[in-house]
């Protein structure tokens, strides 16, 4: 094994990391190289290369049931290649490559992880106050936990897959040291990956809680660390830990927005507003990062919000119908227009609404398991969210456990659509059967099916990555998915 000490780094636009699976991961391309000695230098490194301000996941946007096909006025080679993501084909990477598009979802996350590793390994030796060191270390640990959470939920089976235990299934490769190795790294189990994730996030919150600094919505703080901890434990079905972390986050989180009176900066053209839901300007935003794939915008592409999603907004007086999306006038090609992402920022946010939904689901599951007092606690969280989304709202009253579960899942879908949650939620809800219909350039409609517990719920690892790391094992691949007309 080759081990190198990373004592030269490049900040901002001069820091370029090329990740090649788990082989010779890092190449440094520098105009201004320096040795980071101070905590401030590590903080700048994390901000410039560890945080994600560009696209990370260019795949799962296309794969859930919140979008469907639609006639389009643009059928480029890229959009036609995206059809194979949209229809869950195992050869999706080759289709993108043939259209001169390289998807680097796998590499993107590991690139960020390697930066976090450098900081986690070395920052405690830097020149700075204990408080400064703890802050940057807590940020790096939170980011590494999140990046691994994404990787293991894209390229491995769900933690709660009932067909076998997490320690019996392949997760992803664990790289937790800032060293270059000349051999590949095999995949750890799903259980071991989550063990690393939980160790990172618990250490992170203990550090960030010591000095509850808020450096703005573009940097991790104690609130965002507790939020992602609640999501991690939600995926693991550790309900008490979900409640613990969501409650701690809510103590410092911004209040929910009362949506019926919320105004976009451009009322006539909400998509041109600077303060949509997915933005740094939305009042309940806790953390904002990344970007949607540039090819993912709806207008001009062959996909749109699904009728299945839109029909879930069946209750009257729900302001999200009109603020998060709107049906277009008859005669338009696209039946719905999405307003959650404006032109200024088309990325991801973590926001207060998720905390209420995470905690409500945990209380609901405890209620189902026999903890009678938890039913009303779940209802309280749902009503808190809903009273800020509906006009003339009347509180939901606790009834059966099944009814409460249905409402929890329905509210989660309605509130968080197009924010990077739905694909992962479908996986942990048992990987149900879903359909997508592709509308070709000549108007032909072809329906494709992702069956219950389909291998397509776990994405394949690209051949380029496999070629660079001979120790990786490919996921189970579905056969060619044939559509019906």
JSON list of N, CA and C in Angstrom, two decimals, residues 405-430:
[
{"chain": "A", "resi": 405, "resn": "UNK", "atom": "N", "xyz": [-50.60, 6.26, 9.64]},
{"chain": "A", "resi": 405, "resn": "UNK", "atom": "CA", "xyz": [-49.47, 5.93, 8.77]},
{"chain": "A", "resi": 405, "resn": "UNK", "atom": "C", "xyz": [-49.68, 6.48, 7.37]},
{"chain": "A", "resi": 406, "resn": "UNK", "atom": "N", "xyz": [-50.87, 6.33, 6.84]},
{"chain": "A", "resi": 406, "resn": "UNK", "atom": "CA", "xyz": [-51.16, 6.83, 5.49]},
{"chain": "A", "resi": 406, "resn": "UNK", "atom": "C", "xyz": [-50.97, 8.34, 5.43]},
{"chain": "A", "resi": 407, "resn": "UNK", "atom": "N", "xyz": [-51.41, 9.04, 6.47]},
{"chain": "A", "resi": 407, "resn": "UNK", "atom": "CA", "xyz": [-51.26, 10.50, 6.47]},
{"chain": "A", "resi": 407, "resn": "UNK", "atom": "C", "xyz": [-49.79, 10.90, 6.57]},
{"chain": "A", "resi": 408, "resn": "UNK", "atom": "N", "xyz": [-49.03, 10.21, 7.41]},
{"chain": "A", "resi": 408, "resn": "UNK", "atom": "CA", "xyz": [-47.60, 10.51, 7.51]},
{"chain": "A", "resi": 408, "resn": "UNK", "atom": "C", "xyz": [-46.91, 10.39, 6.16]},
{"chain": "A", "resi": 409, "resn": "UNK", "atom": "N", "xyz": [-47.17, 9.32, 5.47]},
{"chain": "A", "resi": 409, "resn": "UNK", "atom": "CA", "xyz": [-46.51, 9.09, 4.18]},
{"chain": "A", "resi": 409, "resn": "UNK", "atom": "C", "xyz": [-47.03, 10.05, 3.11]},
{"chain": "A", "resi": 410, "resn": "UNK", "atom": "N", "xyz": [-48.31, 10.35, 3.16]},
{"chain": "A", "resi": 410, "resn": "UNK", "atom": "CA", "xyz": [-48.88, 11.28, 2.20]},
{"chain": "A", "resi": 410, "resn": "UNK", "atom": "C", "xyz": [-48.31, 12.67, 2.39]},
{"chain": "A", "resi": 411, "resn": "UNK", "atom": "N", "xyz": [-48.25, 13.12, 3.63]},
{"chain": "A", "resi": 411, "resn": "UNK", "atom": "CA", "xyz": [-47.72, 14.46, 3.89]},
{"chain": "A", "resi": 411, "resn": "UNK", "atom": "C", "xyz": [-46.24, 14.55, 3.52]},
{"chain": "A", "resi": 412, "resn": "UNK", "atom": "N", "xyz": [-45.51, 13.49, 3.77]},
{"chain": "A", "resi": 412, "resn": "UNK", "atom": "CA", "xyz": [-44.10, 13.51, 3.40]},
{"chain": "A", "resi": 412, "resn": "UNK", "atom": "C", "xyz": [-43.94, 13.65, 1.89]},
{"chain": "A", "resi": 413, "resn": "UNK", "atom": "N", "xyz": [-44.74, 12.94, 1.15]},
{"chain": "A", "resi": 413, "resn": "UNK", "atom": "CA", "xyz": [-44.65, 13.05, -0.31]},
{"chain": "A", "resi": 413, "resn": "UNK", "atom": "C", "xyz": [-45.05, 14.44, -0.78]},
{"chain": "A", "resi": 414, "resn": "UNK", "atom": "N", "xyz": [-46.17, 14.95, -0.26]},
{"chain": "A", "resi": 414, "resn": "UNK", "atom": "CA", "xyz": [-46.67, 16.25, -0.72]},
{"chain": "A", "resi": 414, "resn": "UNK", "atom": "C", "xyz": [-45.72, 17.38, -0.34]},
{"chain": "A", "resi": 415, "resn": "UNK", "atom": "N", "xyz": [-45.14, 17.29, 0.82]},
{"chain": "A", "resi": 415, "resn": "UNK", "atom": "CA", "xyz": [-44.29, 18.39, 1.30]},
{"chain": "A", "resi": 415, "resn": "UNK", "atom": "C", "xyz": [-42.91, 18.38, 0.68]},
{"chain": "A", "resi": 416, "resn": "UNK", "atom": "N", "xyz": [-42.34, 17.21, 0.44]},
{"chain": "A", "resi": 416, "resn": "UNK", "atom": "CA", "xyz": [-40.92, 17.12, 0.09]},
{"chain": "A", "resi": 416, "resn": "UNK", "atom": "C", "xyz": [-40.65, 16.72, -1.36]},
{"chain": "A", "resi": 417, "resn": "UNK", "atom": "N", "xyz": [-41.68, 16.68, -2.21]},
{"chain": "A", "resi": 417, "resn": "UNK", "atom": "CA", "xyz": [-41.42, 16.24, -3.59]},
{"chain": "A", "resi": 417, "resn": "UNK", "atom": "C", "xyz": [-40.41, 17.16, -4.27]},
{"chain": "A", "resi": 418, "resn": "UNK", "atom": "N", "xyz": [-39.63, 16.57, -5.13]},
{"chain": "A", "resi": 418, "resn": "UNK", "atom": "CA", "xyz": [-38.58, 17.25, -5.89]},
{"chain": "A", "resi": 418, "resn": "UNK", "atom": "C", "xyz": [-37.48, 17.84, -5.00]},
{"chain": "A", "resi": 419, "resn": "UNK", "atom": "N", "xyz": [-37.28, 17.25, -3.82]},
{"chain": "A", "resi": 419, "resn": "UNK", "atom": "CA", "xyz": [-36.20, 17.71, -2.95]},
{"chain": "A", "resi": 419, "resn": "UNK", "atom": "C", "xyz": [-35.22, 16.59, -2.61]},
{"chain": "A", "resi": 420, "resn": "UNK", "atom": "N", "xyz": [-35.25, 15.50, -3.40]},
{"chain": "A", "resi": 420, "resn": "UNK", "atom": "CA", "xyz": [-34.27, 14.45, -3.22]},
{"chain": "A", "resi": 420, "resn": "UNK", "atom": "C", "xyz": [-34.63, 13.40, -2.20]},
{"chain": "A", "resi": 421, "resn": "UNK", "atom": "N", "xyz": [-35.91, 13.29, -1.82]},
{"chain": "A", "resi": 421, "resn": "UNK", "atom": "CA", "xyz": [-36.33, 12.33, -0.80]},
{"chain": "A", "resi": 421, "resn": "UNK", "atom": "C", "xyz": [-37.09, 11.12, -1.36]},
{"chain": "A", "resi": 422, "resn": "UNK", "atom": "N", "xyz": [-37.88, 11.31, -2.38]},
{"chain": "A", "resi": 422, "resn": "UNK", "atom": "CA", "xyz": [-38.90, 10.33, -2.74]},
{"chain": "A", "resi": 422, "resn": "UNK", "atom": "C", "xyz": [-38.31, 8.97, -3.13]},
{"chain": "A", "resi": 423, "resn": "UNK", "atom": "N", "xyz": [-37.24, 8.93, -3.91]},
{"chain": "A", "resi": 423, "resn": "UNK", "atom": "CA", "xyz": [-36.66, 7.66, -4.33]},
{"chain": "A", "resi": 423, "resn": "UNK", "atom": "C", "xyz": [-36.22, 6.85, -3.11]},
{"chain": "A", "resi": 424, "resn": "UNK", "atom": "N", "xyz": [-35.59, 7.51, -2.15]},
{"chain": "A", "resi": 424, "resn": "UNK", "atom": "CA", "xyz": [-35.13, 6.82, -0.94]},
{"chain": "A", "resi": 424, "resn": "UNK", "atom": "C", "xyz": [-36.31, 6.41, -0.06]},
{"chain": "A", "resi": 425, "resn": "UNK", "atom": "N", "xyz": [-37.37, 7.22, -0.05]},
{"chain": "A", "resi": 425, "resn": "UNK", "atom": "CA", "xyz": [-38.56, 6.84, 0.72]},
{"chain": "A", "resi": 425, "resn": "UNK", "atom": "C", "xyz": [-39.23, 5.61, 0.12]},
{"chain": "A", "resi": 426, "resn": "UNK", "atom": "N", "xyz": [-39.33, 5.57, -1.19]},
{"chain": "A", "resi": 426, "resn": "UNK", "atom": "CA", "xyz": [-39.93, 4.39, -1.84]},
{"chain": "A", "resi": 426, "resn": "UNK", "atom": "C", "xyz": [-39.13, 3.13, -1.50]},
{"chain": "A", "resi": 427, "resn": "UNK", "atom": "N", "xyz": [-37.83, 3.24, -1.46]},
{"chain": "A", "resi": 427, "resn": "UNK", "atom": "CA", "xyz": [-37.00, 2.08, -1.12]},
{"chain": "A", "resi": 427, "resn": "UNK", "atom": "C", "xyz": [-37.29, 1.58, 0.29]},
{"chain": "A", "resi": 428, "resn": "UNK", "atom": "N", "xyz": [-37.35, 2.50, 1.26]},
{"chain": "A", "resi": 428, "resn": "UNK", "atom": "CA", "xyz": [-37.55, 2.04, 2.63]},
{"chain": "A", "resi": 428, "resn": "UNK", "atom": "C", "xyz": [-39.01, 1.70, 2.91]},
{"chain": "A", "resi": 429, "resn": "UNK", "atom": "N", "xyz": [-39.94, 2.10, 2.03]},
{"chain": "A", "resi": 429, "resn": "UNK", "atom": "CA", "xyz": [-41.34, 1.71, 2.16]},
{"chain": "A", "resi": 429, "resn": "UNK", "atom": "C", "xyz": [-41.62, 0.35, 1.53]},
{"chain": "A", "resi": 430, "resn": "UNK", "atom": "N", "xyz": [-40.58, -0.39, 1.19]},
{"chain": "A", "resi": 430, "resn": "UNK", "atom": "CA", "xyz": [-40.77, -1.74, 0.67]},
{"chain": "A", "resi": 430, "resn": "UNK", "atom": "C", "xyz": [-40.57, -1.88, -0.82]}
]
